[in-house]
PDB file of C-alpha atoms in Angstrom:
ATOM      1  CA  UNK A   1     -12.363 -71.843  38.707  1.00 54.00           C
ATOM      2  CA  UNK A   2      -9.939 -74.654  39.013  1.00 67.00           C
ATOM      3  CA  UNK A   3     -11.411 -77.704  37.216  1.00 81.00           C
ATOM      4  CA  UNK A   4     -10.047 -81.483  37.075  1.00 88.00           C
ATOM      5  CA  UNK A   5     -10.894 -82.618  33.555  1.00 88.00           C
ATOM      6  CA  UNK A   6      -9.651 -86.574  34.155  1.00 94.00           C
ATOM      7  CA  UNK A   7      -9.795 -88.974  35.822  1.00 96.00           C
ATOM      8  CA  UNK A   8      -7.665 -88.884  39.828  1.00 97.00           C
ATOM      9  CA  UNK A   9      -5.033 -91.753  40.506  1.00 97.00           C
ATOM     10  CA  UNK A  10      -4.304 -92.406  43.820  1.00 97.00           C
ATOM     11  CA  UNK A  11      -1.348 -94.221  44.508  1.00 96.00           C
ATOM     12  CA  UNK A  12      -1.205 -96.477  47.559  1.00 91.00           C
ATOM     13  CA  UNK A  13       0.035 -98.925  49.396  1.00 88.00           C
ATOM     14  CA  UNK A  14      -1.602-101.912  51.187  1.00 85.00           C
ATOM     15  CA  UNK A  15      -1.329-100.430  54.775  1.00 82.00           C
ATOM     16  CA  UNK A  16      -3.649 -98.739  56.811  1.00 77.00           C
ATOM     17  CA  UNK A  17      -1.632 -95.522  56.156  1.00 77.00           C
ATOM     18  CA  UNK A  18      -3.077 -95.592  52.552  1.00 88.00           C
ATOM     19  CA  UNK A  19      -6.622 -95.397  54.349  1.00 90.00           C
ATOM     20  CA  UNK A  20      -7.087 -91.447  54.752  1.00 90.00           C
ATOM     21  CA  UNK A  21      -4.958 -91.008  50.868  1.00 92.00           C
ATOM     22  CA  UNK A  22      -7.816 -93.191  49.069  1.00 93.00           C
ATOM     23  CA  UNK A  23     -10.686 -90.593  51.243  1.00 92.00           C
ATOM     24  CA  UNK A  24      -8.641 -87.908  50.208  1.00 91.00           C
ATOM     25  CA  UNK A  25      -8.520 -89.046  46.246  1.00 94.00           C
ATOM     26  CA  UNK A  26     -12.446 -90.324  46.478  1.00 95.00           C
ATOM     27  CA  UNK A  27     -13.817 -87.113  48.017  1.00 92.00           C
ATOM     28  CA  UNK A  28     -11.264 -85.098  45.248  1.00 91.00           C
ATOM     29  CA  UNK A  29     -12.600 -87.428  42.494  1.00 94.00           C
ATOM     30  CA  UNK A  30     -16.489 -86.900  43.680  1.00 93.00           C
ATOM     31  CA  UNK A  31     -16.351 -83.074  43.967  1.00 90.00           C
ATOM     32  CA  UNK A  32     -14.733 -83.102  40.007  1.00 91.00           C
ATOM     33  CA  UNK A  33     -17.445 -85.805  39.346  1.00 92.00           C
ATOM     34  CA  UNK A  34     -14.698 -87.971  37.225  1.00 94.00           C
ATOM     35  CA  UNK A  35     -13.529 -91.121  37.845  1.00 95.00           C
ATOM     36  CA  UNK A  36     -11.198 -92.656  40.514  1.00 96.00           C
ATOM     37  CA  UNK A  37      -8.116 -94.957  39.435  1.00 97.00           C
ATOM     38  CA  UNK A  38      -5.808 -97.040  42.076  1.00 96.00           C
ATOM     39  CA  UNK A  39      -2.473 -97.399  41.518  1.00 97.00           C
ATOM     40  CA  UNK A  40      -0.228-100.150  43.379  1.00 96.00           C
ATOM     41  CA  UNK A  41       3.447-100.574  42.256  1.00 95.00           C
ATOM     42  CA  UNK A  42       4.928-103.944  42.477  1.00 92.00           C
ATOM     43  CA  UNK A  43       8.518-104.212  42.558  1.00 86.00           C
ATOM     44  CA  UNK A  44      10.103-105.339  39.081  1.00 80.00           C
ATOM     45  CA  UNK A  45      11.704-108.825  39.020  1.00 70.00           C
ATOM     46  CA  UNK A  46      14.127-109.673  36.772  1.00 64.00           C
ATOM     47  CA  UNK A  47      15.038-112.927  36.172  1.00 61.00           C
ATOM     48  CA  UNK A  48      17.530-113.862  33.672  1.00 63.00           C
ATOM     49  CA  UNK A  49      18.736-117.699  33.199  1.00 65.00           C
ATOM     50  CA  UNK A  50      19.729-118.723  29.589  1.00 67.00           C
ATOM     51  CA  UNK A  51      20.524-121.738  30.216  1.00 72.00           C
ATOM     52  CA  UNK A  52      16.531-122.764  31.310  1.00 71.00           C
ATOM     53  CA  UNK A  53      14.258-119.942  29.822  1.00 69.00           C
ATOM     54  CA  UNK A  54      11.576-122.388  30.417  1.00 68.00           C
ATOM     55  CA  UNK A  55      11.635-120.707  33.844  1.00 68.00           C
ATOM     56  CA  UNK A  56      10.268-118.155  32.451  1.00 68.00           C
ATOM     57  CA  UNK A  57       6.682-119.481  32.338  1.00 67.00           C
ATOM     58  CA  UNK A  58       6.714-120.335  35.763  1.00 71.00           C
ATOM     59  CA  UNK A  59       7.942-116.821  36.804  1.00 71.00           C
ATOM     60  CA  UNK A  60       5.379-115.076  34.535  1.00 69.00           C
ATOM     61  CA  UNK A  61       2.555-117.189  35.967  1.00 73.00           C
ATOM     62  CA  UNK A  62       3.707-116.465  39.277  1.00 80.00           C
ATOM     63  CA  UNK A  63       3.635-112.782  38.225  1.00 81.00           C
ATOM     64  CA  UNK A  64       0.022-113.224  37.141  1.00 85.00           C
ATOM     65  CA  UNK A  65      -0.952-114.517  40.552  1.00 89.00           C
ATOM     66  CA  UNK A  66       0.945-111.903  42.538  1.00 89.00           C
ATOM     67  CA  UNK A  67      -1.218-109.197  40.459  1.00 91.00           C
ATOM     68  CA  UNK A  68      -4.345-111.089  40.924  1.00 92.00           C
ATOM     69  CA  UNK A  69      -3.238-111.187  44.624  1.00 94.00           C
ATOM     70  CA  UNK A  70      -2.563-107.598  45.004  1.00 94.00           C
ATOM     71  CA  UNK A  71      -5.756-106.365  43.201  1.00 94.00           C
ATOM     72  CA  UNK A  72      -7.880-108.405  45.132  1.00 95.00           C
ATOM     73  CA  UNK A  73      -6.344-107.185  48.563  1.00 93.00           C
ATOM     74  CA  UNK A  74      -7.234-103.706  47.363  1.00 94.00           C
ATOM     75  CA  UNK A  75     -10.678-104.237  46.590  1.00 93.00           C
ATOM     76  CA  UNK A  76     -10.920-105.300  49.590  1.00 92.00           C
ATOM     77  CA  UNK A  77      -9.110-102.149  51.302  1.00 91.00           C
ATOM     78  CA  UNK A  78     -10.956 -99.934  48.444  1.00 92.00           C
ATOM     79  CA  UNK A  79     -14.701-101.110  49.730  1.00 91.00           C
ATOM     80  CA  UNK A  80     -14.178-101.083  53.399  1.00 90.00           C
ATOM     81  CA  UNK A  81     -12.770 -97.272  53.373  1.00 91.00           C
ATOM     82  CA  UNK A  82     -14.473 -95.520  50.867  1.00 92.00           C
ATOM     83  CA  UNK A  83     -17.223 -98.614  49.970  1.00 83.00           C
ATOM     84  CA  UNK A  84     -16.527 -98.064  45.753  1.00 85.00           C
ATOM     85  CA  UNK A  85     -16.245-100.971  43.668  1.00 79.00           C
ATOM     86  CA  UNK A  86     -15.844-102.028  40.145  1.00 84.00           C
ATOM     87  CA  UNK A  87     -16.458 -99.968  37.633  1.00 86.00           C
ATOM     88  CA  UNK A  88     -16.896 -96.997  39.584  1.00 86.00           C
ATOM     89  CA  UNK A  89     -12.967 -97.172  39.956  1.00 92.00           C
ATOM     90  CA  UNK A  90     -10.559 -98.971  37.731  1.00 95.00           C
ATOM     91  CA  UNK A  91      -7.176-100.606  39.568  1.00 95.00           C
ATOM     92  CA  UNK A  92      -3.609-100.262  37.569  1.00 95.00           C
ATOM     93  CA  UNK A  93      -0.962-102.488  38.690  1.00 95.00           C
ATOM     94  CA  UNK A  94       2.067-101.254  37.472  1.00 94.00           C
ATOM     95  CA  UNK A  95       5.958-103.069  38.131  1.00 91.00           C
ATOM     96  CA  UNK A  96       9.263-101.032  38.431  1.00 91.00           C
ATOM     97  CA  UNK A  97      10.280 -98.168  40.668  1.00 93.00           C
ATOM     98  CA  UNK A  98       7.406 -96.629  43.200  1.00 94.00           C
ATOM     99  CA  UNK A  99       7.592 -92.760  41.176  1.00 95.00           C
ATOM    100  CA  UNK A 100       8.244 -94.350  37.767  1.00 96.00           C
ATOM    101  CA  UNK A 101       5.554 -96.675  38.064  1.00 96.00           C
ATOM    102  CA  UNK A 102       3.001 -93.853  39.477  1.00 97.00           C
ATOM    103  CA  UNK A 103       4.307 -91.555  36.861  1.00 97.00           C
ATOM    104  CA  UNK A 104       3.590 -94.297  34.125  1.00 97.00           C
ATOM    105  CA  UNK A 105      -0.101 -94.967  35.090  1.00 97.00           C
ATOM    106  CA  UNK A 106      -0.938 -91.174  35.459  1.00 97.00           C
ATOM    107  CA  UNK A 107      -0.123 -90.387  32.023  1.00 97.00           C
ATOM    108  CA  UNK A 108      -1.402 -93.743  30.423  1.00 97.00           C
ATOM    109  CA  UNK A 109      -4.631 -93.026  31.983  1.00 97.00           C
ATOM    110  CA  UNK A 110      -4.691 -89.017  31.145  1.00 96.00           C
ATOM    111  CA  UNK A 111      -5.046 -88.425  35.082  1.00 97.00           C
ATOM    112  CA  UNK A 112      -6.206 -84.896  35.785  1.00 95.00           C
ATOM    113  CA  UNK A 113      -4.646 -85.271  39.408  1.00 95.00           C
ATOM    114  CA  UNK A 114      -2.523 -87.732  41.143  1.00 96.00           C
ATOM    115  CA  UNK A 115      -2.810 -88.151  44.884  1.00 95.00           C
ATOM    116  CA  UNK A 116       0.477 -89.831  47.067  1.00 95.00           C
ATOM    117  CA  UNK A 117       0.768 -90.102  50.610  1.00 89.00           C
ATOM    118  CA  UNK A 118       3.241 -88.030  52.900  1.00 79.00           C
ATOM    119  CA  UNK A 119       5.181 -89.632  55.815  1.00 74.00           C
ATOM    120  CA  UNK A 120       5.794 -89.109  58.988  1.00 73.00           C
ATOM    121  CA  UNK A 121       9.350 -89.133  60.506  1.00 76.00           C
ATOM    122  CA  UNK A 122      10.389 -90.553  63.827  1.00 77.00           C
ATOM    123  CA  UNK A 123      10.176 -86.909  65.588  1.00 81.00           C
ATOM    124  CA  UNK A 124       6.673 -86.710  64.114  1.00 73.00           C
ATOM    125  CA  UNK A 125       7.427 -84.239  61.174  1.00 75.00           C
ATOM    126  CA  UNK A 126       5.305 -84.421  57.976  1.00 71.00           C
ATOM    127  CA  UNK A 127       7.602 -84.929  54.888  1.00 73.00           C
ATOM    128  CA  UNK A 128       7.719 -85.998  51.531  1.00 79.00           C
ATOM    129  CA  UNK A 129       9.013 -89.160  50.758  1.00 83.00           C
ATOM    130  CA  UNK A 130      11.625 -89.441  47.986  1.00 87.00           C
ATOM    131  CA  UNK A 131       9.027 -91.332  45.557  1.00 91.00           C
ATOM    132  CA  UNK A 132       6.419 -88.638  46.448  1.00 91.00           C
ATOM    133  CA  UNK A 133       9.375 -85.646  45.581  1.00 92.00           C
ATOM    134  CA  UNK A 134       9.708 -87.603  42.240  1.00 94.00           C
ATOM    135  CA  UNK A 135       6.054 -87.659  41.282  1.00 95.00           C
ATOM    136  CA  UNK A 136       5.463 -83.875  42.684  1.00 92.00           C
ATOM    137  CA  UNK A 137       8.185 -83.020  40.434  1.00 93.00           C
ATOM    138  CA  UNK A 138       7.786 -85.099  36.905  1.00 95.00           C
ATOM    139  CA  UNK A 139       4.238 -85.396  36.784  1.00 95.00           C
ATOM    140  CA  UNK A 140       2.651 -83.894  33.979  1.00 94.00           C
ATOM    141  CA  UNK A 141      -0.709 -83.156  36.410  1.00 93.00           C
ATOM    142  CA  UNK A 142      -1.730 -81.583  39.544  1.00 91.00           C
ATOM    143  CA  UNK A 143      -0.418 -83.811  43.026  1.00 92.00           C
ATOM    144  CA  UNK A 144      -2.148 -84.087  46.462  1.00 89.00           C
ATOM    145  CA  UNK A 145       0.288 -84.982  48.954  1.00 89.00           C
ATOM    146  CA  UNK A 146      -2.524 -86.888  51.232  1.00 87.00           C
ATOM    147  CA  UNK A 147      -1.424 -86.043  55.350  1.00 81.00           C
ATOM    148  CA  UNK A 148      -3.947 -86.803  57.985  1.00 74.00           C
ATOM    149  CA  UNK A 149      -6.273 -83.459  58.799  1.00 67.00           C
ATOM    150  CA  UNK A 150      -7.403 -81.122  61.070  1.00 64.00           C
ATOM    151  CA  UNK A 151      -9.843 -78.786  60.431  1.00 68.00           C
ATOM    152  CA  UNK A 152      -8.366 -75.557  59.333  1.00 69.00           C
ATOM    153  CA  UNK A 153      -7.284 -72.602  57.354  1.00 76.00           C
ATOM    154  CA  UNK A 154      -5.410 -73.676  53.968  1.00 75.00           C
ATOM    155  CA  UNK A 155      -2.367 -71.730  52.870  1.00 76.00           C
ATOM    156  CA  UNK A 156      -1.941 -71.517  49.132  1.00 78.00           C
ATOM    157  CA  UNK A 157       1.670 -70.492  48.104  1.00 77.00           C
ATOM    158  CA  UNK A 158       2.097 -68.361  45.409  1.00 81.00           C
ATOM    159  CA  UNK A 159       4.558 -66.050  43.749  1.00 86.00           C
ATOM    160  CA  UNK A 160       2.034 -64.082  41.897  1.00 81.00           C
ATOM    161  CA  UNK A 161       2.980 -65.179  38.276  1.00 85.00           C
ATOM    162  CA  UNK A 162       0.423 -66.563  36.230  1.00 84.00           C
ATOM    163  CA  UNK A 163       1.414 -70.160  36.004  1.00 79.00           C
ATOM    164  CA  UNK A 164       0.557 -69.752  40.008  1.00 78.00           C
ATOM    165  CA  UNK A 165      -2.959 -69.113  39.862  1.00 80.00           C
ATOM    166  CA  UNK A 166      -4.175 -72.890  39.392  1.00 77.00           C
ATOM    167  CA  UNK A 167      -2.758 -73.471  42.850  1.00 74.00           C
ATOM    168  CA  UNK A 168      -4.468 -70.091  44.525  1.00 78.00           C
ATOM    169  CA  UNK A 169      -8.038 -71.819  42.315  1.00 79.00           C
ATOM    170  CA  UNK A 170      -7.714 -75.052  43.325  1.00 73.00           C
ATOM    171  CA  UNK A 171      -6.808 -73.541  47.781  1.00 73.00           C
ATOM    172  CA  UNK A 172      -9.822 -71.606  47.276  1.00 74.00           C
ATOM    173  CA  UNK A 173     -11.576 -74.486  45.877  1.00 68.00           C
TER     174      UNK A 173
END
């Protein structure tokens, strides 16, 4: 049967859209009985100025509080959705590109799934966004694309070769 060995990583955001990915990731994390990661990206800031590096204390102390900022915002989100806190789940705050930073934390952590969110177009189509495509492609572990439910039949795709048959386990799980 299909099994998750590590830990899940779900990657999110600090809107309420994030809300039904981290239920997704915490009831996918419970089930496997392993452990449940966060993962915000912040965008990488480069500064260079050689004529005052000193500026570069002030930049990487204003980096510290942005990632004290951001990780307490998603405690915050983290307990009033799925009411986990420290050290039930562990937060990585990761800088750079959305899919490269995702990508980064799932393998530094040995995730046994990652979970992203979908999005929703203006005609009300699900679809992947392009950092979602990037992590569905390059990572080295299962991903959840997280859309909001309804209660229904699930449709596992498969092409009958053998690498297929974790996706048919993990539908039927």
């Amino acid at each position: 049967m299909f099994q998750i060995k590590g830990p899940i990583l779900a990657a999110m955001d600090l809107d309420e859209g994030s809300d039904e990915l981290l239920r997704q990731a915490d009831a996918l994390a419970r089930s496997h009985k392993v452990k449940l990661s966060i993962c915000h990206v912040l965008p990488e800031v480069f500064a260079v100025r050689p004529l005052f590096p000193q500026l570069h204390l002030d930049e990487a102390l204003n980096l510290y509080k942005l990632e004290a900022a951001v990780r307490d915002a998603l405690l915050k989100r983290i307990q009033t959705v799925i009411d986990r806190e420290p050290p039930q789940i562990e937060i990585e705050i990761e800088q750079g590109t959305v899919h490269a930073g995702i990508l980064r934390a799932a393998d530094n952590i040995g995730a046994g799934a990652v979970v992203v969110g979908g999005k929703v177009d203006h005609s009300g189509l699900h679809i992947l966004g392009s950092s979602a495509e990037h992590v569905v492609r390059y990572a080295n572990c299962p991903v959840l694309v997280a859309r909001h439910f309804t209660a229904g039949k699930i449709l596992a795709a498969t092409d009958f070769s053998d690498p297929a048959l974790p996706a048919i386990e993990a539908g039927a799980a």
